[in-house]
Each structure stands twice: as structure tokens, then as C-alpha cells.
Coordinates of C-alpha atoms in Angstrom, one line a residue:
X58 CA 51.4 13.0 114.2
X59 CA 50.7 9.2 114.2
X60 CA 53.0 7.4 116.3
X61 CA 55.4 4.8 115.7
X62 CA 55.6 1.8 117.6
X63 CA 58.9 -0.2 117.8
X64 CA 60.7 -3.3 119.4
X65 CA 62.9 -6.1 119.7
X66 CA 61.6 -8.7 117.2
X67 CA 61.4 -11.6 120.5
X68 CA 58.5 -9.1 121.6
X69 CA 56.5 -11.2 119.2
X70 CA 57.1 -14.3 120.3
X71 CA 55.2 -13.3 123.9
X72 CA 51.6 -14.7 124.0
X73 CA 49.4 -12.2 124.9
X74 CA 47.0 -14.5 126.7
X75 CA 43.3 -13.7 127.1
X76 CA 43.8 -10.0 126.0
X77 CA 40.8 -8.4 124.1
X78 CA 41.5 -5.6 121.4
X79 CA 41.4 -2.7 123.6
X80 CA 43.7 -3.9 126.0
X81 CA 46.1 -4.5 122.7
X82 CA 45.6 -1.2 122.0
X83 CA 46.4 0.2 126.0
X84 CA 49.8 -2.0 126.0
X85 CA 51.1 -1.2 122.7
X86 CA 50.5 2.3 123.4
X87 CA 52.3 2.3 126.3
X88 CA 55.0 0.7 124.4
X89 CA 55.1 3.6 121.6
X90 CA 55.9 6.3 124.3
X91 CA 58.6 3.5 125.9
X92 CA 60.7 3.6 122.6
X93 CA 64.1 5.4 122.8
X94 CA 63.8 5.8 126.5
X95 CA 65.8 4.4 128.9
X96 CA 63.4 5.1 131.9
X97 CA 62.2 3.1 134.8
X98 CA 58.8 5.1 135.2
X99 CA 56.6 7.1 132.5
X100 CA 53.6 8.7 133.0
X101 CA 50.6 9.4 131.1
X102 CA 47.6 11.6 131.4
X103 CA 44.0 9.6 131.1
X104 CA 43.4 11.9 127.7
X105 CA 47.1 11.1 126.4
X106 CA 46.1 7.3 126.8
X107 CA 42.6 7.6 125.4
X108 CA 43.9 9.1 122.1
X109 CA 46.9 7.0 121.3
X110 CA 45.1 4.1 121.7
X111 CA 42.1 5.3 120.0
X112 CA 39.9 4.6 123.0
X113 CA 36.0 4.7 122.5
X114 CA 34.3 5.2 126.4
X115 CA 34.2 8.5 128.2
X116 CA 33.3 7.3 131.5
X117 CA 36.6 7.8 133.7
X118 CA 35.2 5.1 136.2
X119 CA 35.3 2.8 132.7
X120 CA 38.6 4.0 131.7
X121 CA 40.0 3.0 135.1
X122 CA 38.5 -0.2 135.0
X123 CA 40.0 -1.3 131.8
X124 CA 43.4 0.5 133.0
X125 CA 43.5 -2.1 135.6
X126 CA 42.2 -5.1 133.5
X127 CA 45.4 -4.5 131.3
X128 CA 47.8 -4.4 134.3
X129 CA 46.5 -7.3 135.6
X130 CA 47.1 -9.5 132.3
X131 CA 50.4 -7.5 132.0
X132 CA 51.5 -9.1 135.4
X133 CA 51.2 -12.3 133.5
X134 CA 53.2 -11.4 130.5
X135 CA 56.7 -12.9 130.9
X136 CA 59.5 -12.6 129.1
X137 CA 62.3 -15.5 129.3
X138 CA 65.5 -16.8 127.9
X139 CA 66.6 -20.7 128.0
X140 CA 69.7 -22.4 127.6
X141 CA 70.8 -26.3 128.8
X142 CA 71.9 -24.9 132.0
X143 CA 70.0 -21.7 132.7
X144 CA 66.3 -20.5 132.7
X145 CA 66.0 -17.0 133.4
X146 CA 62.5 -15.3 133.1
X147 CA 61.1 -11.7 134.3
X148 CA 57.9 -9.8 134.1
X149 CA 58.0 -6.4 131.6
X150 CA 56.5 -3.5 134.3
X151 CA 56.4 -3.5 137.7
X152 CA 54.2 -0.8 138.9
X153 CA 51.0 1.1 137.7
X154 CA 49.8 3.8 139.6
X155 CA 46.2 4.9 138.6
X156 CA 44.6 8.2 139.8
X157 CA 41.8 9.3 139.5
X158 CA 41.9 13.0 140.7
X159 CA 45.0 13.9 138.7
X160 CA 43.8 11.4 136.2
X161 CA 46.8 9.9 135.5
X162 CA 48.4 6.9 135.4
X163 CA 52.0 6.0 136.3
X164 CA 54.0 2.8 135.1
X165 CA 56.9 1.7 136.2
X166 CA 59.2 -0.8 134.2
X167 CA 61.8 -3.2 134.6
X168 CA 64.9 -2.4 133.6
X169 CA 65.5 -6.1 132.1
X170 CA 62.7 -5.2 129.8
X171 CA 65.0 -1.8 128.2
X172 CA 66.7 -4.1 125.6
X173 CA 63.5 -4.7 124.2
X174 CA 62.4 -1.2 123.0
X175 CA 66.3 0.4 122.9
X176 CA 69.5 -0.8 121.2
X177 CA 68.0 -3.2 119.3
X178 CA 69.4 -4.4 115.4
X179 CA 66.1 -6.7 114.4
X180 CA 62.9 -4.7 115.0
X181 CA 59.3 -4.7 114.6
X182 CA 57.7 -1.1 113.1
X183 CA 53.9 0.0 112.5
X184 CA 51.8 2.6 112.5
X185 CA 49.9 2.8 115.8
X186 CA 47.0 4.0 114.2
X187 CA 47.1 1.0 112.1
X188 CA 46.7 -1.0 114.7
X189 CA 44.1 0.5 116.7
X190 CA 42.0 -0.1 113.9
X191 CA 41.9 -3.4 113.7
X192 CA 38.8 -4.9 115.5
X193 CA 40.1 -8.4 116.5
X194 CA 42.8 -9.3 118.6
X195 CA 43.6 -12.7 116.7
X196 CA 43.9 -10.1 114.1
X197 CA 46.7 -8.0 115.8
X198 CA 48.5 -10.7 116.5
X199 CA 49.0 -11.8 112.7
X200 CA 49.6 -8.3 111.9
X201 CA 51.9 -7.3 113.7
X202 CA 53.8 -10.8 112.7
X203 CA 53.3 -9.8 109.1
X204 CA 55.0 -6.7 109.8
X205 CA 58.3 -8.4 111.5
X206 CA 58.8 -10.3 108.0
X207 CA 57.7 -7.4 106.0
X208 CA 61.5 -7.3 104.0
X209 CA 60.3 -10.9 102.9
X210 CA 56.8 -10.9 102.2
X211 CA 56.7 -14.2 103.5
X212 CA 55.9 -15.4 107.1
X213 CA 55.4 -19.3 108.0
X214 CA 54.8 -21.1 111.7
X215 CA 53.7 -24.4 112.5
X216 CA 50.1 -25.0 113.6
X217 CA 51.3 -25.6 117.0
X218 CA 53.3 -21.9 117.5
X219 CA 50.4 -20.4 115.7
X220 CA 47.9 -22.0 118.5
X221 CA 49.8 -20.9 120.9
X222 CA 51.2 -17.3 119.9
X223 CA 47.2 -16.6 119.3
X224 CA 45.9 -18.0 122.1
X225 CA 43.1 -20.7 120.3
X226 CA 40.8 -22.6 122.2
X227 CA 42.1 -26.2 122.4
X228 CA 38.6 -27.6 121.0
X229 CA 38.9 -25.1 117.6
X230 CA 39.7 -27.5 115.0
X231 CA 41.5 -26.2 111.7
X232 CA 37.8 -25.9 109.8
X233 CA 37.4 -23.2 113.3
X234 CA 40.8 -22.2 112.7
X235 CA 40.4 -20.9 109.0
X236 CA 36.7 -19.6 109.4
X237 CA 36.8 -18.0 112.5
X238 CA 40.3 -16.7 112.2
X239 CA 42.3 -16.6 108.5
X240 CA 39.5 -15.9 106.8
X241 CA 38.1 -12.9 108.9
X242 CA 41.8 -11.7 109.4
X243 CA 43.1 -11.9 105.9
X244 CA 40.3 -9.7 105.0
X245 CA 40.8 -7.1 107.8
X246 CA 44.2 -6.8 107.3
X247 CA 43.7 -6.2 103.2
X248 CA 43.9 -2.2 103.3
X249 CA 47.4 -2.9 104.8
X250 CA 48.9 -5.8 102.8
X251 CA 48.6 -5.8 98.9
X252 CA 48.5 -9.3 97.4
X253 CA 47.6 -11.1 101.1
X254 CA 47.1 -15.0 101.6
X255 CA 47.9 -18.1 103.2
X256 CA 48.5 -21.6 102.3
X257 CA 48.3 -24.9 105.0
X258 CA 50.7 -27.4 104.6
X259 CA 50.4 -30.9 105.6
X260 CA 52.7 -33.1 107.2
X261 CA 55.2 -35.6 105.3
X262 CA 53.1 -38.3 106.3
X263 CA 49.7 -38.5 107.3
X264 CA 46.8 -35.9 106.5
X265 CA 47.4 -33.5 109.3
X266 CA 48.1 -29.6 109.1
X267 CA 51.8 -29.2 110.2
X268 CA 52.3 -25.6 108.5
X269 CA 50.7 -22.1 107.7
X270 CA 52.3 -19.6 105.5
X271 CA 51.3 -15.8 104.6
X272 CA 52.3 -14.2 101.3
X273 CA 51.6 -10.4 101.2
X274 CA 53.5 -7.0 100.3
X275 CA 52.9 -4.7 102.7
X276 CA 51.4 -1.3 101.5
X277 CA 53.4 1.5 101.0
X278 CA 52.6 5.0 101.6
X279 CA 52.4 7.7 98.5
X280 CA 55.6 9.8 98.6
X281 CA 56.7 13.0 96.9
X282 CA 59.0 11.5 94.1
X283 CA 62.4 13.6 94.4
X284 CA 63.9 15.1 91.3
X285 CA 67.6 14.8 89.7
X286 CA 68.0 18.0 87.9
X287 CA 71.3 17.0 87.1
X288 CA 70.4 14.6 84.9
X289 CA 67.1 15.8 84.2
X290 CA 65.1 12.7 85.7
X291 CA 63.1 11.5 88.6
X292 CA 64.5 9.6 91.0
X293 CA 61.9 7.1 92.3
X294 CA 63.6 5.0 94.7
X295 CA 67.0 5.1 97.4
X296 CA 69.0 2.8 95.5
X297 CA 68.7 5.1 92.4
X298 CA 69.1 8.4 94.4
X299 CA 72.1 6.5 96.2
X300 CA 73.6 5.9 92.9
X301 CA 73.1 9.0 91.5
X302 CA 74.7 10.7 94.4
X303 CA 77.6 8.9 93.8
X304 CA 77.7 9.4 90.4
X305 CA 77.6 13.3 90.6
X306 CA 80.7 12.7 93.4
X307 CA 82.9 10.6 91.1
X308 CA 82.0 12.8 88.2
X309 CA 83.4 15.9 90.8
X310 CA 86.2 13.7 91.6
X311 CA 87.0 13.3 87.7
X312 CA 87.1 17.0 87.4
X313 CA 89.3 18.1 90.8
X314 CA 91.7 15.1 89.6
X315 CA 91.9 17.1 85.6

């Protein structure tokens, strides 16, 4: 069963600083088993890791390795609130406990951090399978921002958030920006997205990029059409089955009433 990953829309806004694609793949798996559970600690077996985040390497000295990589740029993801008068700011986990002879791996999380994956009303959703296939990390990041504004089909962020949610060098320029980065993810992320591009736009005044915006539908997957044998027609979408539900009630209604 692929799983679902899900949480608090702000999750997006954290820079993921310096992480490469597999490590992506490590957290957001972690964060997959996380959702709906209000825990302080979860564990996971070295095999349970390897396939939700579609890990490649056998080696168990590797794994480890890269186990402890992630943890260490993890320690540096912080998640804060601001207001005039109050800056408040904590990490998201607290503990990982890697072992080699039980070949496990043990994570413990802050409870400030539950809000984001439980009892949340704006949320993020994918596939994590989706995800793990993506190749590039600038990628990921896009995606995943694409899939927070999916109910629009329209996402836009200044040059300035953009450089900064992705993690650009300071020296790419935006001829680096669109070659290295839109272009190669707007045609990775194409067998998810139907209809997918972007547009710059420049400032009021002067000739400078202030602006990128993302067009797209997001791709949905084939389902069984249901069926109104009432009526003798398919029903092809909610709304319609909503409305024919409640047509078949008043229609009851009418008769109780006569």
C-alpha cells in the first residue's frame, strides 16, 4: 500500500538546508509514519526505512551512515513563530537512536512539533512514492509546494523566498536559476502535473525578476466511475453523487409526506 504523507501547510515554509535527495526521502518518511500519532518516540526497523523511502544501498554500515547524516541536518531544522514582542523557535526531534544489531532506529520527537502532522485544518498530501522518485531535491521542494496549492493550480513566490526555501547558491544568477533548476524540474515533475509551467515577472520598475509563478493541474488517478441506477446514469464526480443523494432523499421525503 503506498503511503500517504501529510502536514501542517507551515512545514513548507522550513528550508531544508543542504539536504540531498535521499535524505528527503529518509525525513519525509519518517514523517509519513508520524501522521495521526500523537507520540514522543517511534521506531523503525532498517528494512521498514529502506522501503518507504525507496532506498537504493544494501550495505548496513552505508545505511547507518546516511541515518546519521539526516539527523545531523535535522538538528538544524527549526521551526519558529514571530510576533512584535515574542520570538519562539524549537527543533522538530530530539533523539535518534541507531543500532546496528537490532537494526533499528529510534526517534524521538518534540512534542511542539505534534501540531504539525495532527489536528491540522490546512494540509499538505502526496503520494510517498511519488516523491521518492524524483531525482533532485530542488525538485522536491517545488513539488511538494505544488502540491500545497493543488485546489488552485496556481502557486507564486518572489525570487527572494524561492532562493531561500530551495537553498540556491548566492552566485546562481536567474539564466542558472531557469537552466539548472525550472527547466530540469518542470520536466521531472510532468508525469504528476498535466498542463505545468512558469512565468517570471519583473519588478514595477527596473528590469529585475521580482516574481515566479507555476500553472499546472495536478494528475488525477483513474477511478471506478460509480453508477446511479436510480436514474439510470453514471455519476462521475462528488458533487453529482452528492446531489443525487439528495435528490433520491427529498424525492422519499415527497412520498412519506403524501
Amino acid at each position: 500500500m503506498n503511503e500517504i504523507v501529510k502536514y501542517e501547510n507551515s512545514l513548507n515554509d522550513v528550508s531544508f538546508r543542504k539536504f540531498n535527495p535521499n535524505e528527503l526521502d529518509l525525513f519525509f518518511s519518517i514523517c509519513s509514519k508520524l501522521k495521526d500519532k500523537y507520540t514522543q518516540e517511534i521506531e523503525f526497523s532498517f528494512e521498514q526505512l529502506k522501503e518507504l523511502s525507496n532506498y537504493s544501498p544494501t550495505s548496513v554500515k552505508r545505511f547507518m551512515n546516511d541515518l546519521d547524516k539526516t539527523y545531523t541536518k535535522m538538528l538544524g531544522l527549526t521551526y519558529g513563530e514571530r510576533t512584535e514582542t515574542r520570538i519562539k523557535r524549537f527543533v522538530l526531534f530530539t533523539k535518534f537512536d541507531i543500532n546496528a544489531d537490532t537494526q533499528t532506529v529510534k526517534i524521538g520527537i518534540n512534542n511542539e512539533f505534534e501540531f504539525l502532522l495532527n489536528d491540522f485544518e490546512m494540509f499538505t498530501k502526496f503520494e510517498l512514492k511519488e516523491f521518492t522518485e524524483i531525482n533532485s531535491s530542488y525538485t522536491k521542494t517545488i513539488y511538494r509546494k505544488l502540491k500545497q496549492f493543488k485546489g488552485t493550480g496556481f502557486y507564486t513566490v518572489s525570487i527572494e523566498e524561492f532562493k531561500r526555501l530551495l537553498d540556491i547558491p548566492e552566485s546562481y544568477r536567474m539564466y542558472d536559476i531557469d537552466r539548472r533548476i525550472l527547466e530540469k524540474s518542470i520536466k521531472e515533475l510532468k508525469p504528476f502535473f498535466k498542463s505545468l509551467s512558469y512565468k517570471k515577472e519583473k519588478a514595477k520598475k527596473g528590469n529585475k525578476i521580482e516574481r515566479i509563478s507555476f500553472i499546472f493541474e495536478e494528475k488525477k488517478q483513474v477511478q471506478v466511475p460509480l453508477y446511479d441506477w436510480v436514474n439510470n446514469k453514471e455519476i462521475k464526480t462528488q458533487s453529482e453523487r452528492y446531489k443525487s443523494e439528495k435528490s433520491k432523499q427529498e424525492k422519499l421525503n415527497t412520498s412519506v409526506v403524501s
